[in-house]
Structure formats: C-alpha cells, structure tokens
Amino acid sequence: MVLAKVCSYDDVEPIGKNIMLNLISEDSAFSVLKIPSFRRIWIAGGLSALVRWLDMLAIGIFTYQLTEDAGAVAFTFVVRMFPRLLFGLFVGALSDRFNRKYLWVGALLFVTTSYLLLGLAIAFTDIKYWQLLCFVFLLAIGWSIEFPNRKAIIADTVPDQLLGRAIGIEWSTDSLAKIPGPLIAGGLIAFIGAEWAYLIGALIILVATAVASTVVLEPIARNTEDISSLNQVKDGLRYVRFNRLLLGALGVTFVFNLAFPAYNSLLPAIGRDILNADPFQIGILGALEGLGAVLGSLWIAQYAKEIRFSQIYYAGTGWFLICAAAFAFSEIYLLSAACIFLLGFGFAAFATMQTTLLIRVSSPEMRGRVLGALSFCIGLGPLTAVQIGPLVSYIGFQYGLFVVLLEGAILLAATAYFFPTIIQKLTTELIRQHGDSAKTQ
C-alpha cells in the first residue's frame, strides 16, 4: 500500500534543502516556520486550538446554566474524552496505515458540521442535557481523529533536530489560543447567546479545513497490506509496553488528565458560586491561564534543551497540581487569577513536552500508534471525573477538587518511583536503549 508523507521541503520551494539544514543552527525558535508545510499545519492547528478552547469553556458554562449541577458538568467532560478511550489506539493504527492528510481533513470537516448543528439546535430548539451530551460525543469523535494525525504529520514535516522547536511553537500557539478562546466564549454567552459560540466555531474550523487541505504530501511505500489494523494495534501496544520511557511518559499523561478535567469542569462553578464572577469574568480567568501557558511555551521553545525534556515534563505537571490546589482554596478573585496565571506555566511544560517527548523517543514507523496510545491515556484519565459529582455533594467544590489533585500528586510520585527514567536526563543513549528494548520484544 502506498501511504503519504508530508513533504519536508514542500516541493522544494525557494528555501531549498540547504536552507532547511541551516535552520537547525539558527537561534530563533520561530525559524522552523520557514518550512512551508509546517507553516500551513501550524496555521490550521492554531485555528483549531482557538475553537477547542472556546468550546472548552463554553460547554462548561452552558452545561452549568442548563443543569445547575457541577456533577453534570464533570460528566460532560467525561463524555468529551470518552472517544479517545474507545478509538485512540485504532486511530493511531489507521494513522500509520493510511493517508494522514485525508484523515486529518476529514476529521475537521466532521467537526465543522457538528458545531454547526449544535449551534442551530441551541438557537432553535429547547435542547435537553442528553441531547447536548450526544453532540459533545460526536465532536469528541472528530477531535480524537484530528489530534494524533496532526501531531504525526508535524513529526513527518520537520527534521528531528527541529522537532522540539516545532512542537514548542505549535503548543505556544495552542496556549495563545487559550487567551481569546475563553474570552470569546464568555463574552458570547454573557451578551448574545451560547449558540453563537458554536456557529462561529464552525466557521473558524471550516477555514482551518481549507488551510489543511493545501498541505502537500509525497507518497512513500510502506509494507502494510499483510498487516491488519488489529495486529497493528497489538504491535503498538507491545512496543509501548516494553519501552519504559514511554510508559513513564504515558503515566504522567494519565495523572495530568486525571487532574485537568476536574479543575476545568469546576472552574465555572467555583467562579460563579465562590468568586461571584459572571461568565465574562470566568472567561478572563481562562484567558490568564492561556497567557501563562504562552509565556511558558515560548520560553521552552527558545531555551529548553532536549536533555531536559522529560524533567520539564514531569516538573511542569507537579507545578500544575500545586497551583490548581492553591486556586481551589482561594476565595478572592484576584488571588485566584494569579494562581491560574501561574498554573499556565505548568500546563505549558506538560503540553509542550508531552508530544515532543513521545515523538522523539518513538521510531518513525510507530509514531502514529504511540500517539494513539497517548490519545487512549488522555481518554482514560477523565473517567475518574465521575467522582466529582459525589465529592462536590459531600464536601463541596473546593475540597472536592483538592481530593482529586491529591490523588494526582500521589500517582505522580508513584510514576517516578516505578519508571525513574521519566525524571532522568534524556540522553541519546537512553532513547536508543529503550527503543531497542521495545523493538526486540
């Protein structure tokens, strides 16, 4: 079967191969944007990120307005992540087997249609909670396909030496989108209506789809005809199982995705009922998280050395837990805003290093399946959010969030204990050692 690989030089446009090699020695983190194919992926990814963060806050506020139940908001986020758990491993296998561009563009078209239908349903019908959950699930299917394919295409687009910069810039843009995204969501819900958040989201994703469709691909031959998708999934699981560096990284992913949905789902409730904030002020809190994440991502893209990638990843997750715990007990809006701003730096360290680390330590032929395993772990973490409803009922918003964060801290320490490579320096020898160990099994 002939698959497709993103052209590293985009049909050798004017920059040429020699300049491509010169990019490696340039100091600016933004030099990677001179690669035309990556630049197009970056633009489409940035537009998608704007809508994801708009939706992230909008769905929390709208669900809380609809149900007046923080547990219902938490369950909405469980549904939002569930398709990653169901389909993550298979999407990763498909990414390694078929044309990643077609999968990516198709997912974006599906998301566009779903947002449009959700916006119309809110505008013209008396939408029920169960109907909202159906739309959330459909959207999550689209995003679960979009995520691993876009990340794998980035890895195919840039040389390994520039991968840290590329992921850093991509996540800096994602973090930057966390500033206008929540502000737009809060403003639209407060002054116009929730339906406009989704109608505008559909339009933005449509533009992202158009940009993604212009990415140039070159065919490459891979011997996949005799390997079923199920066997590819099994091969991917076996590869991850015997690579302890990957297992440690995925363990940290599970911890973060245990804590983040709890924090994110309780933000609207704590904002309204504890801090007495309106939807727009809650949007400001989300934007401050984005500002901290932007600054953190830019610093990482410019200064982080590969040898420190795993340590930054682990420490950033710990910092996120600490700042989220401080936010949980704050009852002053400005103090809460400061906690969330600082929390953004931890988010940046986790998010930037997560993809970079997994791609860097995986062999090229396994990247799609490893990212599928990542998607699976992201979907597995929020299942624990079902505890939010009972916790909030018995001990309140603040202590309920703190209990989940404490669980995360214990699991984070356990990850370092059982997989100590995650807190060691990421040397070339360490990568080779664990990669060879996985391949020989």
Coordinates of C-alpha atoms in Angstrom, one line a residue:
M1 CA 0.0 0.0 0.0
V2 CA 1.2 3.5 -0.8
L3 CA 0.7 5.9 2.0
A4 CA 1.7 9.6 2.2
K5 CA 4.3 11.6 4.0
V6 CA 4.3 15.4 4.3
C7 CA 7.0 16.8 2.1
S8 CA 9.7 18.0 4.3
Y9 CA 10.7 20.7 1.8
D10 CA 7.2 21.3 0.4
D11 CA 8.1 20.6 -3.2
V12 CA 11.5 22.3 -2.5
E13 CA 10.1 25.8 -2.5
P14 CA 12.5 28.7 -2.7
I15 CA 14.1 27.9 0.7
G16 CA 15.6 24.8 -0.7
K17 CA 17.3 21.9 1.1
N18 CA 20.4 23.8 2.1
I19 CA 18.4 26.4 3.9
M20 CA 16.4 23.7 5.6
L21 CA 19.7 22.4 7.0
N22 CA 20.7 25.9 8.0
L23 CA 17.5 26.2 10.1
I24 CA 18.9 23.7 12.6
S25 CA 21.7 26.1 13.5
E26 CA 19.5 29.2 13.8
D27 CA 18.9 30.5 17.3
S28 CA 15.3 31.7 16.8
A29 CA 12.6 29.3 17.9
F30 CA 10.5 30.7 15.0
S31 CA 12.9 29.7 12.3
V32 CA 11.0 26.4 11.9
L33 CA 8.1 28.5 10.5
K34 CA 10.2 28.9 7.3
I35 CA 9.3 25.4 6.4
P36 CA 6.2 25.9 4.2
S37 CA 4.4 22.6 5.0
F38 CA 4.9 23.1 8.8
R39 CA 3.7 26.7 8.5
R40 CA 0.4 25.5 7.0
I41 CA -0.1 22.9 9.6
W42 CA 0.7 25.5 12.2
I43 CA -2.0 27.9 10.9
A44 CA -4.7 25.2 10.7
G45 CA -3.7 23.9 14.1
G46 CA -3.9 27.4 15.6
L47 CA -7.4 28.0 14.3
S48 CA -8.5 24.6 15.6
A49 CA -7.0 25.4 19.0
L50 CA -8.9 28.7 19.2
V51 CA -12.2 26.8 18.8
R52 CA -11.2 24.0 21.1
W53 CA -10.5 26.4 24.0
L54 CA -13.6 28.4 23.1
D55 CA -15.6 25.2 23.3
M56 CA -13.9 24.0 26.5
L57 CA -15.2 26.9 28.5
A58 CA -18.5 27.4 26.6
I59 CA -19.6 23.8 27.2
G60 CA -18.8 24.1 30.9
I61 CA -20.7 27.4 31.3
F62 CA -23.6 26.3 29.2
T63 CA -24.0 22.9 30.9
Y64 CA -24.0 24.5 34.3
Q65 CA -26.6 27.0 33.2
L66 CA -28.7 24.2 31.7
T67 CA -28.4 21.8 34.7
E68 CA -27.3 23.9 37.8
D69 CA -25.2 20.7 38.6
A70 CA -21.4 20.7 38.9
G71 CA -21.5 16.9 38.6
A72 CA -23.3 17.2 35.3
V73 CA -20.5 19.5 34.1
A74 CA -17.9 17.0 35.1
F75 CA -19.8 14.1 33.4
T76 CA -19.9 16.3 30.2
F77 CA -16.1 16.3 30.2
V78 CA -16.0 12.6 30.7
V79 CA -18.2 12.2 27.6
R80 CA -15.9 14.6 25.8
M81 CA -12.9 12.5 26.4
F82 CA -14.5 9.0 26.1
P83 CA -14.0 8.6 22.3
R84 CA -10.2 8.9 22.8
L85 CA -10.5 5.9 25.1
L86 CA -12.7 4.0 22.7
F87 CA -10.9 4.8 19.4
G88 CA -7.5 6.2 20.3
L89 CA -5.5 3.0 19.7
F90 CA -7.3 2.2 16.4
V91 CA -7.0 5.8 15.1
G92 CA -3.2 5.6 15.8
A93 CA -3.0 2.4 13.7
L94 CA -5.0 4.0 10.9
S95 CA -2.7 6.9 11.0
D96 CA 0.3 4.6 10.3
R97 CA -1.6 2.8 7.6
F98 CA -3.5 5.4 5.5
N99 CA -3.0 8.9 4.2
R100 CA -2.8 11.1 7.3
K101 CA -3.8 14.3 5.5
Y102 CA -7.1 12.8 4.4
L103 CA -7.8 11.6 7.9
W104 CA -7.0 15.0 9.3
V105 CA -9.1 17.0 6.8
G106 CA -12.0 14.6 7.1
A107 CA -12.0 14.9 10.9
L108 CA -12.0 18.7 10.6
L109 CA -15.0 18.6 8.2
F110 CA -16.8 16.3 10.6
V111 CA -16.1 18.8 13.5
T112 CA -17.3 21.7 11.4
T113 CA -20.7 20.0 10.6
S114 CA -21.2 19.0 14.3
Y115 CA -20.5 22.5 15.6
L116 CA -23.0 23.9 13.0
L117 CA -25.7 21.5 14.0
L118 CA -25.1 22.1 17.7
G119 CA -25.4 25.9 17.3
L120 CA -28.6 25.5 15.3
A121 CA -30.0 23.2 18.0
I122 CA -29.3 25.6 20.8
A123 CA -30.7 28.5 18.8
F124 CA -34.0 26.9 17.6
T125 CA -34.8 24.1 20.0
D126 CA -35.2 23.7 23.7
I127 CA -32.1 21.5 23.9
K128 CA -32.0 18.9 26.7
Y129 CA -29.0 17.7 28.6
W130 CA -28.9 14.3 27.0
Q131 CA -29.1 15.9 23.5
L132 CA -26.2 18.1 24.4
L133 CA -24.2 15.0 25.5
C134 CA -24.8 13.4 22.1
F135 CA -23.4 16.5 20.3
V136 CA -20.4 16.5 22.7
F137 CA -19.7 12.8 22.0
L138 CA -19.9 13.4 18.2
L139 CA -17.5 16.4 18.4
A140 CA -15.1 14.3 20.6
I141 CA -15.0 11.6 17.9
G142 CA -13.8 14.2 15.4
W143 CA -11.2 15.7 17.7
S144 CA -10.0 12.2 18.6
I145 CA -9.2 11.6 14.9
E146 CA -7.8 15.1 14.3
F147 CA -5.3 15.1 17.2
P148 CA -2.9 12.1 16.5
N149 CA -2.9 12.7 12.8
R150 CA -2.0 16.3 13.0
K151 CA 0.8 15.6 15.5
A152 CA 2.2 12.7 13.4
I153 CA 2.2 15.0 10.3
I154 CA 4.2 17.5 12.3
A155 CA 6.8 14.9 13.0
D156 CA 6.9 14.0 9.3
T157 CA 7.3 17.6 8.3
V158 CA 10.4 18.7 10.2
P159 CA 13.8 17.1 10.9
D160 CA 14.4 15.5 14.3
Q161 CA 16.8 18.4 15.3
L162 CA 13.9 20.9 14.9
L163 CA 11.2 18.8 16.4
G164 CA 11.4 20.4 19.9
R165 CA 11.1 23.9 18.3
A166 CA 8.2 22.8 16.1
I167 CA 6.2 21.3 18.9
G168 CA 7.1 24.3 21.1
I169 CA 5.8 26.8 18.6
E170 CA 2.8 24.7 17.9
W171 CA 1.9 24.5 21.6
S172 CA 2.8 28.2 22.1
T173 CA 0.1 28.9 19.5
D174 CA -2.3 26.5 21.2
S175 CA -1.6 28.3 24.5
L176 CA -2.0 31.7 22.8
A177 CA -5.5 30.5 21.7
K178 CA -6.4 30.0 25.4
I179 CA -6.4 33.8 25.7
P180 CA -9.0 34.8 23.2
G181 CA -10.9 31.4 23.2
P182 CA -12.3 31.7 26.7
L183 CA -12.8 35.4 26.4
I184 CA -14.8 35.0 23.2
A185 CA -16.8 32.1 24.8
G186 CA -17.6 34.0 28.0
G187 CA -18.5 37.2 26.1
L188 CA -20.8 35.5 23.6
I189 CA -22.6 33.5 26.3
A190 CA -23.0 36.6 28.5
F191 CA -24.1 39.1 25.9
I192 CA -25.5 37.2 22.9
G193 CA -26.1 33.5 23.5
A194 CA -24.3 30.1 23.6
E195 CA -25.4 29.2 20.1
W196 CA -23.1 31.9 18.6
A197 CA -20.1 30.3 20.2
Y198 CA -20.7 27.1 18.2
L199 CA -21.8 28.8 15.0
I200 CA -18.6 31.0 15.0
G201 CA -16.6 27.9 15.9
A202 CA -18.0 26.1 12.8
L203 CA -16.9 28.9 10.6
I204 CA -13.4 29.0 12.0
I205 CA -12.9 25.2 11.7
L206 CA -14.1 25.5 8.1
V207 CA -11.2 27.9 7.4
A208 CA -8.8 25.6 9.2
T209 CA -10.0 22.7 6.9
A210 CA -9.3 24.8 3.8
V211 CA -5.8 25.5 5.0
A212 CA -5.1 21.9 6.0
S213 CA -6.2 20.8 2.5
T214 CA -3.3 22.7 1.0
V215 CA -0.6 20.7 2.8
V216 CA 1.5 19.0 0.2
L217 CA 2.2 15.2 0.6
E218 CA 4.6 12.9 -1.2
P219 CA 3.8 9.2 -1.5
I220 CA 6.0 6.7 0.4
A221 CA 5.8 3.0 0.2
R222 CA 5.1 1.0 3.4
N223 CA 4.6 -2.7 3.7
T224 CA 1.1 -2.8 5.4
E225 CA -1.0 -4.9 3.1
D226 CA -0.4 -8.1 5.0
I227 CA -0.9 -6.5 8.4
S228 CA -4.4 -6.0 9.8
S229 CA -5.3 -2.9 11.7
L230 CA -5.9 -5.1 14.8
N231 CA -2.4 -6.5 14.5
Q232 CA -1.0 -3.0 14.1
V233 CA -2.7 -2.0 17.4
K234 CA -1.2 -5.1 19.1
D235 CA 2.2 -4.2 17.7
G236 CA 1.8 -0.7 19.0
L237 CA 0.8 -1.9 22.5
R238 CA 3.7 -4.3 22.6
Y239 CA 6.1 -1.5 21.6
V240 CA 4.9 0.8 24.3
R241 CA 4.8 -2.0 26.9
F242 CA 8.5 -2.7 26.6
N243 CA 9.6 0.9 26.4
R244 CA 9.7 2.1 30.0
L245 CA 10.5 5.6 29.0
L246 CA 7.2 5.7 27.0
L247 CA 5.4 4.0 29.9
G248 CA 6.6 6.7 32.3
A249 CA 5.6 9.5 29.9
L250 CA 2.1 8.0 29.4
G251 CA 1.8 7.6 33.2
V252 CA 2.4 11.4 33.6
T253 CA -0.2 11.9 30.9
F254 CA -2.7 9.9 32.9
V255 CA -2.0 12.0 36.0
F256 CA -2.5 15.3 34.2
N257 CA -5.7 14.1 32.6
L258 CA -7.0 13.0 36.0
A259 CA -6.5 16.5 37.4
F260 CA -7.2 18.8 34.5
P261 CA -10.8 17.8 33.8
A262 CA -11.6 18.1 37.5
Y263 CA -10.1 21.6 37.6
N264 CA -11.6 22.7 34.2
S265 CA -15.1 21.3 35.0
L266 CA -15.3 23.0 38.4
L267 CA -13.9 26.4 37.1
P268 CA -17.3 27.7 36.1
A269 CA -18.9 26.5 39.4
I270 CA -16.2 27.9 41.6
G271 CA -16.1 31.1 39.6
R272 CA -19.8 31.7 39.9
D273 CA -20.6 30.4 43.4
I274 CA -17.3 31.0 45.3
L275 CA -15.8 34.0 43.5
N276 CA -19.1 35.6 42.4
A277 CA -17.9 36.0 38.9
D278 CA -20.1 36.4 35.8
P279 CA -19.4 34.4 32.6
F280 CA -17.1 37.1 31.1
Q281 CA -15.0 37.2 34.3
I282 CA -14.8 33.4 34.2
G283 CA -13.6 33.8 30.7
I284 CA -10.9 36.2 31.9
L285 CA -9.6 33.5 34.3
G286 CA -9.4 31.1 31.4
A287 CA -7.5 33.7 29.4
L288 CA -5.0 34.2 32.2
E289 CA -4.2 30.5 32.1
G290 CA -3.6 30.9 28.4
L291 CA -1.3 33.9 29.0
G292 CA 0.9 31.9 31.4
A293 CA 0.9 29.0 29.0
V294 CA 2.0 31.2 26.1
L295 CA 4.9 32.6 28.1
G296 CA 5.9 29.2 29.3
S297 CA 5.7 27.6 25.8
L298 CA 7.8 30.4 24.2
W299 CA 10.5 30.0 26.9
I300 CA 10.5 26.2 26.3
A301 CA 10.7 26.6 22.5
Q302 CA 13.6 29.0 22.8
Y303 CA 15.7 27.7 25.6
A304 CA 14.7 24.1 26.6
K305 CA 17.4 21.6 25.8
E306 CA 16.5 18.1 24.7
I307 CA 18.4 16.5 27.5
R308 CA 15.9 18.2 30.0
F309 CA 12.7 17.3 28.1
S310 CA 11.5 14.6 30.4
Q311 CA 12.4 16.5 33.6
I312 CA 10.5 19.6 32.3
Y313 CA 7.5 17.4 31.5
Y314 CA 7.4 15.8 35.0
A315 CA 8.1 19.1 36.9
G316 CA 5.5 21.0 34.9
T317 CA 2.8 18.5 35.8
G318 CA 3.7 18.8 39.5
W319 CA 3.6 22.6 39.3
F320 CA 0.2 22.4 37.7
L321 CA -1.1 20.3 40.6
I322 CA 0.3 22.8 43.2
C323 CA -1.2 25.9 41.5
A324 CA -4.6 24.2 41.0
A325 CA -4.7 23.3 44.7
A326 CA -4.0 26.9 45.6
F327 CA -6.8 28.0 43.3
A328 CA -9.1 25.5 44.9
F329 CA -8.9 27.2 48.3
S330 CA -8.8 30.8 47.1
E331 CA -12.0 32.9 47.7
I332 CA -10.6 36.1 46.3
Y333 CA -10.9 36.8 42.6
L334 CA -7.5 38.5 42.1
L335 CA -5.7 35.8 44.1
S336 CA -7.5 33.1 42.0
A337 CA -6.4 34.9 38.9
A338 CA -2.8 34.9 40.0
C339 CA -3.0 31.1 40.7
I340 CA -4.4 30.4 37.3
F341 CA -1.8 32.5 35.6
L342 CA 1.0 30.6 37.3
L343 CA -0.8 27.3 36.6
G344 CA -0.5 28.1 32.9
F345 CA 3.3 27.7 33.1
G346 CA 2.8 24.1 34.4
F347 CA 0.3 23.5 31.6
A348 CA 2.8 24.7 29.0
A349 CA 5.6 22.5 30.3
F350 CA 3.3 19.4 30.3
A351 CA 1.6 20.1 26.9
T352 CA 4.8 21.1 25.0
M353 CA 6.9 18.2 26.3
Q354 CA 4.2 15.6 26.1
T355 CA 4.1 15.3 22.3
T356 CA 7.7 16.2 21.8
L357 CA 8.9 13.5 24.2
L358 CA 6.6 10.8 22.8
I359 CA 7.6 11.5 19.2
R360 CA 11.3 11.9 20.0
V361 CA 11.6 8.5 21.7
S362 CA 9.4 6.6 19.2
S363 CA 10.6 5.1 16.0
P364 CA 9.1 6.8 12.9
E365 CA 7.1 3.7 11.9
M366 CA 5.5 3.6 15.3
R367 CA 4.7 7.3 15.9
G368 CA 1.0 7.1 14.8
R369 CA 0.4 4.1 17.2
V370 CA 2.3 5.7 20.1
L371 CA 0.2 8.9 19.6
G372 CA -2.9 6.7 19.5
A373 CA -1.8 5.2 22.9
L374 CA -1.4 8.8 24.1
S375 CA -5.0 9.6 22.9
F376 CA -6.1 6.5 24.8
C377 CA -4.5 7.6 28.0
I378 CA -6.0 11.1 27.6
G379 CA -9.4 9.4 27.4
L380 CA -8.7 7.1 30.3
G381 CA -7.9 9.9 32.8
P382 CA -11.3 11.8 32.7
L383 CA -13.2 8.6 33.6
T384 CA -12.1 9.4 37.2
A385 CA -14.1 12.6 36.9
V386 CA -17.2 10.7 37.7
Q387 CA -16.1 11.1 41.3
I388 CA -16.6 14.9 41.1
G389 CA -20.3 14.8 41.5
P390 CA -20.3 12.8 44.7
L391 CA -17.3 14.6 46.1
V392 CA -18.9 18.0 45.5
S393 CA -22.2 16.8 47.1
Y394 CA -20.4 15.7 50.2
I395 CA -17.5 18.1 50.7
G396 CA -18.1 21.0 48.3
F397 CA -16.4 22.4 45.2
Q398 CA -13.1 23.3 46.8
Y399 CA -12.4 20.2 48.8
G400 CA -13.7 18.0 46.0
L401 CA -11.2 19.5 43.6
F402 CA -8.4 19.2 46.2
V403 CA -9.1 15.5 46.7
V404 CA -8.7 14.8 43.0
L405 CA -5.5 16.9 42.9
L406 CA -4.1 14.9 45.9
E407 CA -4.8 11.7 44.0
G408 CA -2.8 13.1 41.1
A409 CA 0.1 14.0 43.3
I410 CA 0.3 10.5 44.8
L411 CA 0.1 8.9 41.3
L412 CA 2.8 11.3 40.0
A413 CA 5.1 10.3 42.8
A414 CA 4.3 6.6 42.0
T415 CA 5.1 7.1 38.4
A416 CA 8.6 8.4 39.2
Y417 CA 9.1 5.5 41.6
F418 CA 8.2 2.8 39.1
F419 CA 9.5 4.5 36.0
P420 CA 12.5 6.6 37.2
T421 CA 13.6 7.2 33.6
I422 CA 11.0 9.9 33.4
I423 CA 13.0 12.1 35.8
Q424 CA 16.4 11.3 34.3
K425 CA 18.2 13.3 31.6
L426 CA 17.0 12.4 28.1
T427 CA 20.3 11.3 26.6
T428 CA 20.6 9.8 23.1
E429 CA 21.8 6.6 24.8
L430 CA 18.7 6.4 26.9
I431 CA 16.5 6.9 23.9
R432 CA 18.3 4.2 21.9
Q433 CA 18.4 1.8 24.8
H434 CA 14.7 1.8 25.5
G435 CA 13.8 2.0 21.8
D436 CA 15.9 -1.1 21.1
S437 CA 14.4 -2.9 24.1
A438 CA 10.9 -2.3 22.7
K439 CA 11.8 -3.4 19.1
T440 CA 13.3 -6.7 20.2
Q441 CA 10.2 -7.9 22.1

